[in-house]
CSV table of C-alpha atoms in Angstrom, one decimal:
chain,number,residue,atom,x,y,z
A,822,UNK,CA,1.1,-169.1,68.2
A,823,UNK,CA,-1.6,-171.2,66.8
A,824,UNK,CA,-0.8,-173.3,64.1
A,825,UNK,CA,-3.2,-174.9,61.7
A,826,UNK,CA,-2.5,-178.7,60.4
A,827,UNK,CA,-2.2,-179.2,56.8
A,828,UNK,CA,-0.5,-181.6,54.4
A,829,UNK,CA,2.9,-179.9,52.8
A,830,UNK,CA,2.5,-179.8,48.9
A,831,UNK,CA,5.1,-179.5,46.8
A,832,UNK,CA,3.4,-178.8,43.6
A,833,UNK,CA,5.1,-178.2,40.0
A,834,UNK,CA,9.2,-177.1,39.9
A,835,UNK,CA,9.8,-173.4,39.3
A,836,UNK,CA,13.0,-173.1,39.7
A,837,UNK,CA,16.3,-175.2,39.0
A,838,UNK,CA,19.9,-175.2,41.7
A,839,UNK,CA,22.8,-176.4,40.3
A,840,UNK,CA,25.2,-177.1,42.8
A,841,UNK,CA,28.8,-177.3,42.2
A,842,UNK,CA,32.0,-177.3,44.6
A,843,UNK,CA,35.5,-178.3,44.8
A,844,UNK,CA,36.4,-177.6,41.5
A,845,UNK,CA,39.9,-176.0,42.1
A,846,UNK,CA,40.6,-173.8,39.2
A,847,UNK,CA,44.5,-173.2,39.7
A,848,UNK,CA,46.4,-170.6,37.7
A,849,UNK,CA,47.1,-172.6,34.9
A,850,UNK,CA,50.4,-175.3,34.2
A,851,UNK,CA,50.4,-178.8,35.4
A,852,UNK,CA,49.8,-177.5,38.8
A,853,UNK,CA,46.4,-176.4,37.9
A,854,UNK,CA,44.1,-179.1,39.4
A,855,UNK,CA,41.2,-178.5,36.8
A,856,UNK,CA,42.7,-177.6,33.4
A,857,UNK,CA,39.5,-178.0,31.5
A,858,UNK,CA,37.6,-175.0,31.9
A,859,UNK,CA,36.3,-175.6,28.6
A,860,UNK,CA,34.5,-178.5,29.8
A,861,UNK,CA,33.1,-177.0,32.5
A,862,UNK,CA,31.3,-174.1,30.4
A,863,UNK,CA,29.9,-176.4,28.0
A,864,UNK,CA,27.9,-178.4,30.8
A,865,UNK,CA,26.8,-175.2,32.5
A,866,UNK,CA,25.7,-174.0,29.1
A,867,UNK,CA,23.2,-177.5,28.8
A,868,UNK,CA,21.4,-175.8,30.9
A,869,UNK,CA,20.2,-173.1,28.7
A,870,UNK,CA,18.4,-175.9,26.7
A,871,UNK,CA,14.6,-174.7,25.9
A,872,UNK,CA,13.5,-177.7,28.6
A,873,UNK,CA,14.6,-175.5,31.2
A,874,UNK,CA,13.2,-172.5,29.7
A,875,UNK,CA,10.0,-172.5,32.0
A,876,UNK,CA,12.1,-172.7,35.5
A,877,UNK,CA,14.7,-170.1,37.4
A,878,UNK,CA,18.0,-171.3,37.1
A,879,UNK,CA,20.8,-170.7,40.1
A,880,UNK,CA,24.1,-171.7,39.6
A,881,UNK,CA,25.5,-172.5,43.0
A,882,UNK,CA,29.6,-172.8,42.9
A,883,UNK,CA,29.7,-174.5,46.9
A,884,UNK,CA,32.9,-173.6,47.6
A,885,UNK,CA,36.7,-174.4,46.5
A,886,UNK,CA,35.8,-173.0,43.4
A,887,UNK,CA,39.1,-171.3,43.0
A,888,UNK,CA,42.3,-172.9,44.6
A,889,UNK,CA,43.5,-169.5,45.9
A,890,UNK,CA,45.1,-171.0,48.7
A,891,UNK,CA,47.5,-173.3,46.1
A,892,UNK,CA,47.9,-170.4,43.9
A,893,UNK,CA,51.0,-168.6,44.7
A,894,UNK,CA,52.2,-164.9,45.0
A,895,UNK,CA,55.4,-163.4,43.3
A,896,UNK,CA,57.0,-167.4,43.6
A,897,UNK,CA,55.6,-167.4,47.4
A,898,UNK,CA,52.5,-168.6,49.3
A,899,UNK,CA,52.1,-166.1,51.8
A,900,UNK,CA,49.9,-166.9,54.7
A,901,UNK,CA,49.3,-162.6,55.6
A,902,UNK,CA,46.7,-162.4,52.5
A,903,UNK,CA,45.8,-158.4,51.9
A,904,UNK,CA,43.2,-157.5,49.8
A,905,UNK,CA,46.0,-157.0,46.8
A,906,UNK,CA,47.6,-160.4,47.5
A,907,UNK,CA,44.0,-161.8,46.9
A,908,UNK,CA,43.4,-159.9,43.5
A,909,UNK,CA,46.3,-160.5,42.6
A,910,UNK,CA,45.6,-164.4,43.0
A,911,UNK,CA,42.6,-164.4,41.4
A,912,UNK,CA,43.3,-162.3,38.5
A,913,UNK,CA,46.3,-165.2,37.6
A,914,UNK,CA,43.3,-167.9,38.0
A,915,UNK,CA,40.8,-166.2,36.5
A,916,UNK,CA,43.3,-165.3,33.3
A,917,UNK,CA,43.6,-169.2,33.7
A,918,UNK,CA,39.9,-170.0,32.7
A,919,UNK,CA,38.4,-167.6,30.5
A,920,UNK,CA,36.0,-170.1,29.2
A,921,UNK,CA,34.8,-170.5,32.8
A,922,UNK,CA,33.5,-166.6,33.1
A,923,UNK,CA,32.4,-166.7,29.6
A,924,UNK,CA,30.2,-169.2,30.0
A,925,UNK,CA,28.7,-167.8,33.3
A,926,UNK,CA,28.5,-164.2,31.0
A,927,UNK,CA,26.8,-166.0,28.7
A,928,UNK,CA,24.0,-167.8,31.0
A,929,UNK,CA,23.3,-164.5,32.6
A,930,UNK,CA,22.8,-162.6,29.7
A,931,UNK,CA,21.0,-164.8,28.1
A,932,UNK,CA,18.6,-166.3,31.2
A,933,UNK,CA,18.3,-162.5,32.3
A,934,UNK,CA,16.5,-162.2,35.5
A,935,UNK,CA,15.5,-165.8,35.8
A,936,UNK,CA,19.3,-166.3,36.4
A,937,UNK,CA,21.7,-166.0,39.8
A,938,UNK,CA,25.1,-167.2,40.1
A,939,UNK,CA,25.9,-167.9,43.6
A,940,UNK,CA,29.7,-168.1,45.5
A,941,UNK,CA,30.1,-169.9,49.0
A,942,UNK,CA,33.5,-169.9,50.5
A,943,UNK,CA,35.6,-172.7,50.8
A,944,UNK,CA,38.8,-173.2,53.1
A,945,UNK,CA,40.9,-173.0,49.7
A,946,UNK,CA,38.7,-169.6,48.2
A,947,UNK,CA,38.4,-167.9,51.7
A,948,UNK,CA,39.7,-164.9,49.7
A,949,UNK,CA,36.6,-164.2,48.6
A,950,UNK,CA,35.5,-162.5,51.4
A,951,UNK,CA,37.8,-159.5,50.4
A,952,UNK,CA,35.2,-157.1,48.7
A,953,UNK,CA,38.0,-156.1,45.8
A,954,UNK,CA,38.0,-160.0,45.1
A,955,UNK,CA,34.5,-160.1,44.4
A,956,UNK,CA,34.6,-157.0,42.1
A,957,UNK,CA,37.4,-159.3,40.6
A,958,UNK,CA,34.6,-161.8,40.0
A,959,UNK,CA,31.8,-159.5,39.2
A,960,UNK,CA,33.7,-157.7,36.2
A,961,UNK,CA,34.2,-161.0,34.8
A,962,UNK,CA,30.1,-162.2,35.1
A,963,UNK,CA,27.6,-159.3,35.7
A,964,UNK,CA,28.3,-156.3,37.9
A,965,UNK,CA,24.8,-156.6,39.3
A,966,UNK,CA,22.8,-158.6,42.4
A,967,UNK,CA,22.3,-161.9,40.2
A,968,UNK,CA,26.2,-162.6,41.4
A,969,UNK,CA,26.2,-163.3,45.1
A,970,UNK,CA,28.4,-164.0,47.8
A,971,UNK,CA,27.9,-166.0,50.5
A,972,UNK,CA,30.5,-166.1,53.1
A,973,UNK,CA,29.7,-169.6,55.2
A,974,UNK,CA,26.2,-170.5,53.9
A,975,UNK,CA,23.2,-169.7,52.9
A,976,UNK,CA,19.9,-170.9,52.2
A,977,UNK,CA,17.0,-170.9,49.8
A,978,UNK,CA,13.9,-172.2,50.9
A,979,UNK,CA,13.6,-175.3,52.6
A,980,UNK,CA,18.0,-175.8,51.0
A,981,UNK,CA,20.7,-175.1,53.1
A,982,UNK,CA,24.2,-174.8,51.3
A,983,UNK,CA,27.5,-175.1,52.8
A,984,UNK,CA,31.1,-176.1,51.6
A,985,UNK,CA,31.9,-178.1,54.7
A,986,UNK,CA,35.1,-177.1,55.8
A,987,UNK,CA,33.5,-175.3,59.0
A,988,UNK,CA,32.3,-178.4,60.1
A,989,UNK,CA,36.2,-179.9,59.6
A,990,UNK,CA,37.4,-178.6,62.9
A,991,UNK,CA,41.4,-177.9,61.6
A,992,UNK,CA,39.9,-176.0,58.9
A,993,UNK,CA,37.2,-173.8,60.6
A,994,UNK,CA,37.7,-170.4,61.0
A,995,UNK,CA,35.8,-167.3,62.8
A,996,UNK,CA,32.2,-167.2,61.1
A,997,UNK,CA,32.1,-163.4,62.5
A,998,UNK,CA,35.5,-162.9,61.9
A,999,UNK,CA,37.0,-162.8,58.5
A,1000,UNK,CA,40.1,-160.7,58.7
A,1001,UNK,CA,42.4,-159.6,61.1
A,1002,UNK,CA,44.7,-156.6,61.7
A,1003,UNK,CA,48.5,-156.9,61.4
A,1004,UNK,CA,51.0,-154.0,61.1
A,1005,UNK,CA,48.6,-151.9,60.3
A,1006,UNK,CA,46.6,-154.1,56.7
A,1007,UNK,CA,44.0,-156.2,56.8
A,1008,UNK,CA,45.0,-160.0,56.3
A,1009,UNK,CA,42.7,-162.7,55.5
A,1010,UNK,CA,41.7,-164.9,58.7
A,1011,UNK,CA,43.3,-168.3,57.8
A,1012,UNK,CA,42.5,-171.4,59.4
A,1013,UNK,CA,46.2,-172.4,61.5
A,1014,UNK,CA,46.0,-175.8,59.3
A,1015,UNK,CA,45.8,-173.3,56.0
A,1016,UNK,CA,48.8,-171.6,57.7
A,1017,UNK,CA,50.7,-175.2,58.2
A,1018,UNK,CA,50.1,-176.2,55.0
A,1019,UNK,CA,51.2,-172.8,53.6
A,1020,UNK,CA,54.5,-173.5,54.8
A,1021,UNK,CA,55.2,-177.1,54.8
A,1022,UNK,CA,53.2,-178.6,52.2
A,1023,UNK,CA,52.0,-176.1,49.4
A,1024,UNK,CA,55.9,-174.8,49.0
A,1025,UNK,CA,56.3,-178.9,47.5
A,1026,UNK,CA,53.6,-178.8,44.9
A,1027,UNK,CA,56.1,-178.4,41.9
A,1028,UNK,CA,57.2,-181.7,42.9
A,1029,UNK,CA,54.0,-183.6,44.6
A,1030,UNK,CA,50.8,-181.9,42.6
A,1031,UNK,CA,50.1,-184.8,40.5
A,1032,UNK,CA,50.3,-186.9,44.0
A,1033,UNK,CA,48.1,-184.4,46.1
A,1034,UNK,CA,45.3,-186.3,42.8
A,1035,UNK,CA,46.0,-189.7,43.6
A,1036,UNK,CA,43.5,-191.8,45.2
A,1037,UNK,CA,43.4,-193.8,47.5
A,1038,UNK,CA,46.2,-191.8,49.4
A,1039,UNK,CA,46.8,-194.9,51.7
A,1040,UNK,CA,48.3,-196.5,49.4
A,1041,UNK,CA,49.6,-193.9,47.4
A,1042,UNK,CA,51.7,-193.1,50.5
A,1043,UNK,CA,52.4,-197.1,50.7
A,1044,UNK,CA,53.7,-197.4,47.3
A,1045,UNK,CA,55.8,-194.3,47.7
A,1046,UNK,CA,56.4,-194.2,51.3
A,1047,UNK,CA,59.3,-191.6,50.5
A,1048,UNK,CA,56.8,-188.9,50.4
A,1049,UNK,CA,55.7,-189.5,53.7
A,1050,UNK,CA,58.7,-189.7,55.0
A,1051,UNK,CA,59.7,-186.3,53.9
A,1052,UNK,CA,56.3,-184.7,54.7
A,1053,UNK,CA,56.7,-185.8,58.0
A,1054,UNK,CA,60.1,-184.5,58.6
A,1055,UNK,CA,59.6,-181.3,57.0
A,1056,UNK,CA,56.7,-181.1,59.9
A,1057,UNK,CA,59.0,-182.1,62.7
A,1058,UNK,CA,61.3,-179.0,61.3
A,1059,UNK,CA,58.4,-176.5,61.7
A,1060,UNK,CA,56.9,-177.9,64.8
A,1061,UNK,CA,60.4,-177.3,66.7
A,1062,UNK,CA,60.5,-173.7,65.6
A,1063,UNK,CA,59.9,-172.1,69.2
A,1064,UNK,CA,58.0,-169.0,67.5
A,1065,UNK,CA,55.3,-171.2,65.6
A,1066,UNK,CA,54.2,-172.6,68.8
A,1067,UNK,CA,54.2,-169.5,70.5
A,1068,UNK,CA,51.9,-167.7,67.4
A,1069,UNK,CA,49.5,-169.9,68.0
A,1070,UNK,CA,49.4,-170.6,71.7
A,1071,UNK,CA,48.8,-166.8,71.8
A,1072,UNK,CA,46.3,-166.6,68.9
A,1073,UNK,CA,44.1,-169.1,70.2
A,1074,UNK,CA,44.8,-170.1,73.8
A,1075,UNK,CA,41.7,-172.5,74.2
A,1076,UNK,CA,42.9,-174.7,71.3
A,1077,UNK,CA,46.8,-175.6,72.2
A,1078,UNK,CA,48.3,-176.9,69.1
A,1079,UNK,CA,50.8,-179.8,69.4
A,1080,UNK,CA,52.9,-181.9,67.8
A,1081,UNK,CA,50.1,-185.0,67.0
A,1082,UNK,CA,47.7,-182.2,65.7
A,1083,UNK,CA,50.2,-181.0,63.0
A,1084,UNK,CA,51.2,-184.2,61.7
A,1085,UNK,CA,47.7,-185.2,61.0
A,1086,UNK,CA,46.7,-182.2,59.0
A,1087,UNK,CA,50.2,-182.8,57.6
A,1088,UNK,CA,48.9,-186.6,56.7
A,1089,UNK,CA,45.3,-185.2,56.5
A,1090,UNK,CA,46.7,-183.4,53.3
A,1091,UNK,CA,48.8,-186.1,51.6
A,1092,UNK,CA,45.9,-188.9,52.8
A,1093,UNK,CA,43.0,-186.8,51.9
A,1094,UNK,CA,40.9,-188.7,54.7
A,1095,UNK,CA,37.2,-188.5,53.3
A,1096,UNK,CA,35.8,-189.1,57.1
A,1097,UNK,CA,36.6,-186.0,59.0
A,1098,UNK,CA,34.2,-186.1,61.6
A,1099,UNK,CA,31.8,-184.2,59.6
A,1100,UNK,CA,29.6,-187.3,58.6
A,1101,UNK,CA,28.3,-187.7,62.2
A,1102,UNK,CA,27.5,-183.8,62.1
A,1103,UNK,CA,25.3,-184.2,58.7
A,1104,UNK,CA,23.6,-186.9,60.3
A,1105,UNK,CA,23.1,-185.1,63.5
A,1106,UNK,CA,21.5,-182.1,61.8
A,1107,UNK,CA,19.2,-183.6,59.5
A,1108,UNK,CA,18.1,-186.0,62.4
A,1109,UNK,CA,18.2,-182.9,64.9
A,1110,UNK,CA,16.8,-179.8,62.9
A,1111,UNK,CA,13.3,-180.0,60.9
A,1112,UNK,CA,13.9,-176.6,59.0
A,1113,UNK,CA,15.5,-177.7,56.3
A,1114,UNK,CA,14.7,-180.9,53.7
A,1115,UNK,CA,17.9,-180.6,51.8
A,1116,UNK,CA,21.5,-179.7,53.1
A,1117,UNK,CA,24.5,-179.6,50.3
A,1118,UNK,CA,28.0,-180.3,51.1
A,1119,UNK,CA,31.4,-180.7,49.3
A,1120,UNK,CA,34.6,-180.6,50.8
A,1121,UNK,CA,36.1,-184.2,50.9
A,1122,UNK,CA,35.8,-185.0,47.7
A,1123,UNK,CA,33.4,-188.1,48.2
A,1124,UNK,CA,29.9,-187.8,46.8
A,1125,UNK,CA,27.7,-189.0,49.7
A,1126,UNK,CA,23.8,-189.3,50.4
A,1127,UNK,CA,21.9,-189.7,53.7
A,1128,UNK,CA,18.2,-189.2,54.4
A,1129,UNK,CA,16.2,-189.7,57.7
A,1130,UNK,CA,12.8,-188.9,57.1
A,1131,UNK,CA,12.5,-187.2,54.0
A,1132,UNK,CA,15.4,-185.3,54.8
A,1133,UNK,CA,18.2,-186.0,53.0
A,1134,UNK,CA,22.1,-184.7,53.1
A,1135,UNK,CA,23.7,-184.5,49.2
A,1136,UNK,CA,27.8,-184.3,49.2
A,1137,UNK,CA,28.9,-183.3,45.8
A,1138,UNK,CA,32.2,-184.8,44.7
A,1139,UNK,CA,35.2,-182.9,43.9
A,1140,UNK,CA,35.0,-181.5,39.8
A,1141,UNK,CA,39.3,-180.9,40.1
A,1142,UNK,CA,41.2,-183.5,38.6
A,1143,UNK,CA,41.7,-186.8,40.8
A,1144,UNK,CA,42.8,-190.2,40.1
A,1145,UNK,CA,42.2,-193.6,41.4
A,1146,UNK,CA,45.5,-196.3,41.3
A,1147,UNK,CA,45.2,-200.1,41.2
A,1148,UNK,CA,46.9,-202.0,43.4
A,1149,UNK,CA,51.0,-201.8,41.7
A,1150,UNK,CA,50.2,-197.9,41.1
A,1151,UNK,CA,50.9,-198.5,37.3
A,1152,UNK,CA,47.4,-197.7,35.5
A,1153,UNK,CA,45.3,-194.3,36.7
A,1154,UNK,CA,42.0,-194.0,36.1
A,1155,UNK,CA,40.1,-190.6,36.0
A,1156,UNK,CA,37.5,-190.0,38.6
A,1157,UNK,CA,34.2,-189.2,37.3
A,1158,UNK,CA,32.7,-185.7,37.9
A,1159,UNK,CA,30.0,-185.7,40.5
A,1160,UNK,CA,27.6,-182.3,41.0
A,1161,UNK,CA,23.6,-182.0,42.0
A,1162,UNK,CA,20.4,-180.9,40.7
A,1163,UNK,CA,17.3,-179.6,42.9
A,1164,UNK,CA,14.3,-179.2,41.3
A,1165,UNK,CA,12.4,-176.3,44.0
A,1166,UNK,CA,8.9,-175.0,44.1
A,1167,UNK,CA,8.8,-171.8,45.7
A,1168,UNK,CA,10.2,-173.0,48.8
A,1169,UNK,CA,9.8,-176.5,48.5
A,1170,UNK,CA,12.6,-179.5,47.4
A,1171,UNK,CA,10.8,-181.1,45.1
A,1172,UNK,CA,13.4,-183.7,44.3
A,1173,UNK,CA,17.3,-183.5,44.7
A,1174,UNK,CA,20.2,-185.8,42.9
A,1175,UNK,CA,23.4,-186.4,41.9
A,1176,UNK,CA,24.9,-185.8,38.0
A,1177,UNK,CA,27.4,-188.3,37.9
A,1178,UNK,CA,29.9,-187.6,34.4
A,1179,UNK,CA,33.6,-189.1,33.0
A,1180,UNK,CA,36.2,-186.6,33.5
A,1181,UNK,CA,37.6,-185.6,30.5
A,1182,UNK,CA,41.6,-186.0,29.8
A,1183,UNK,CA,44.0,-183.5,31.3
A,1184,UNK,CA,45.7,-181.6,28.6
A,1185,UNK,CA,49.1,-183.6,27.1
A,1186,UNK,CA,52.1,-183.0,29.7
A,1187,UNK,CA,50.5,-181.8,32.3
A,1188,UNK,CA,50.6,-185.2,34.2
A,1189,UNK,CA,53.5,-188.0,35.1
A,1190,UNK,CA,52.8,-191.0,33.4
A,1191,UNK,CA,54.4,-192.9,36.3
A,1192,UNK,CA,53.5,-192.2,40.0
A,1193,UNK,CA,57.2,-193.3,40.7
A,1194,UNK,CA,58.8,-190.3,38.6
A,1195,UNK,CA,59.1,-188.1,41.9
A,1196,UNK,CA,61.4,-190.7,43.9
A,1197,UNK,CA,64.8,-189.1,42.7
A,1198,UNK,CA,63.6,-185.6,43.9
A,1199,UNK,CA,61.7,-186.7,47.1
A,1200,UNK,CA,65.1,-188.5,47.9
A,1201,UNK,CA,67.0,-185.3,47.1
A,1202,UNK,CA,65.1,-183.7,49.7
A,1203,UNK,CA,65.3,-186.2,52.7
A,1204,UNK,CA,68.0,-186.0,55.6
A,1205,UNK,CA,71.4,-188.2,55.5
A,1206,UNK,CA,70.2,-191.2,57.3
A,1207,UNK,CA,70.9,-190.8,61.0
A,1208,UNK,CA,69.5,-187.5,61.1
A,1209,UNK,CA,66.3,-188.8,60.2
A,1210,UNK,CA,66.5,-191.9,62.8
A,1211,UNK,CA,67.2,-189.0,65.5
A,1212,UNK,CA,64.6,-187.2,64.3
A,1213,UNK,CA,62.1,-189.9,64.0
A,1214,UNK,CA,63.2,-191.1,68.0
A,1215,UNK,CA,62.4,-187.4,68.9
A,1216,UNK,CA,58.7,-187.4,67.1
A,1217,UNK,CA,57.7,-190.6,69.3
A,1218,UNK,CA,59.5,-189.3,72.5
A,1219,UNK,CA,56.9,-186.0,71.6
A,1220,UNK,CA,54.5,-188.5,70.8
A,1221,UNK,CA,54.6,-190.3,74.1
A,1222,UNK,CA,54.1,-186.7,75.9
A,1223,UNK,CA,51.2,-185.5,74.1
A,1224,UNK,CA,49.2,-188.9,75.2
């Protein structure tokens, strides 16, 4: 096909994207990672200021908007999701946050047609893919096509949106596939490290939420290295049941799961390790692929920016609650809010940032003061001594085979 050459112009914004992800909304409590909805509504409502007045405005919520994975189920996290485990979910989140869906009622009524609210799913909101959960949503915003779903990704123009957990390759699922059968209902299609942490890490958070916050986990786990300890034992107990093993061999027999792969998304978890491989895949796509200038990501709660010419890769930061500690883990100190703006004409990026913002306080009691308040429960928890040095010689003999 002949092509004719021109010089790209941009020209004058038309429309605004504000892009949002990992914001967690939990079902309330001090489990609940983000507790200010409030907050939240009030900066989504700056942007029905009269200086936006002459653009489109598209909220984008890039996934982990709702901690549905976190969020339990009659006092249980069950890993078969139906469709009315799912509403049920996010009925307890969304009763939660009211201010959230007010303020997203609010935008759409009063931006009309020059307004869209968009969903992508994230490995902790992949209940959104269930059609009653999206009614959930809808009822609570607009029950028309200015709320979208996603799935994966999408695009608009020359943007390509994506939470980044399919590019983590313990969290990716089926693109194609988002359910399965089993006895008969359809279950939600869950990642076998969503399934792990289901059982061995999620059952702990009445004990370790506030610590699952703490950065940097390194020394988090340092300072309290009873929490590894236990983490790591209560994976050595699930890895030796013979039927997990055999679940999974069968489920997905090009990808054998062993022992070294569970205890890192066991340590993945508690360590939160920003670098998951998916940098080198941003880079290799904006460096590889010409069809888009923008590509937004979330996931690993690290704002981030790369470019190669005149492409550029935006990583929001995680809007949940996180903390960093100093060296003696006695003082925590909020972690600002990070989300983006990009300023499109038609197609075009005109220009893309990030919104950097304090976090506001969490609600009184619904943190430790001390990091160290969990040691007496953690300790409850842990095996009698020689148990744990027998278990600890059997981890490395496993260890040793897996090399």
């Amino acid at each position: 096909m002949h092509r004719t050459p021109r010089v790209r112009s941009r020209g004058r914004p038309d429309r605004l994207v504000v892009v949002l992800s990992d914001i967690e909304m939990g079902a309330g409590g001090a489990l609940d990672d983000f507790p200010n909805s409030p907050w939240l509504g009030d900066v989504l409502r700056r942007y029905l200021d009269p200086r936006y007045d002459d653009v489109a405005l598209d909220l984008v919520f890039n996934g982990d908007t709702f901690d549905l994975l976190k969020t339990s189920h009659k006092d249980t996290w069950p890993h078969h999701v139906t469709s009315d485990v799912a509403v049920a979910k996010m009925s307890r989140v969304a009763a939660a946050h009211p201010a959230f869906f007010a303020a997203l009622r609010e935008v759409l009524a009063r931006r009309g047609s020059r307004a869209a609210v968009h969903f992508v799913a994230g490995n902790h909101d992949l209940d959104l893919f269930f059609p009653e959960v999206q009614e959930v949503v809808r009822g609570l915003t607009a029950k028309d096509e200015r709320v979208r779903f996603h799935g994966h990704q999408f695009e608009l123009g020359r943007a390509f949106f994506e939470h980044g957990s399919q590019l983590d390759p313990l969290f990716r699922v089926e693109v194609d596939q988002p359910f399965l059968e089993h006895k008969g209902e359809k279950i939600l299609n869950l990642a076998w490290a969503s399934v792990a942490l289901l059982d061995v890490v999620i059952p702990l958070q009445p004990l370790l939420h506030h610590h699952d916050r703490l950065k940097p986990k390194k020394l988090v786990l340092e300072l309290v290295p009873e929490v590894k300890e236990l983490l790591t034992s209560l994976a050595w107990s699930y890895w030796t049941r013979d039927w997990w093993r055999d679940y999974f061999g069968a489920k997905n027999p090009v990808k054998r799961v062993n022992w070294t792969m569970l205890k890192e998304v066991v340590w993945r978890f508690a360590a939160m390790d920003v670098e998951v491989g998916t940098q080198a895949d941003f880079q290799r796509m904006m460096t590889e692929d010409d069809r888009y200038d923008l590509r937004m990501v979330g996931h690993v709660h690290e704002p981030g920016w790369w470019s190669f010419s005149g492409r550029r890769v935006l990583r929001t930061g995680a809007l949940r609650d996180e903390f960093v500690i100093d060296a003696d883990g006695l003082v925590q100190t909020p972690v600002n809010k990070t989300w983006a703006e990009v300023w499109m004409s038609g197609d075009e990026v005109v220009r893309a940032y990030l919104v950097d913002e304090p976090s506001p306080l969490r609600p009184p009691g619904t943190m430790p003061l001390s990091i160290f308040d969990v040691i007496p429960g953690v300790r409850a928890l842990l095996r009698p001594d020689a148990a744990r040095l027998e278990e600890i010689s059997a981890q490395e003999e496993q260890e040793r085979k897996e090399k």
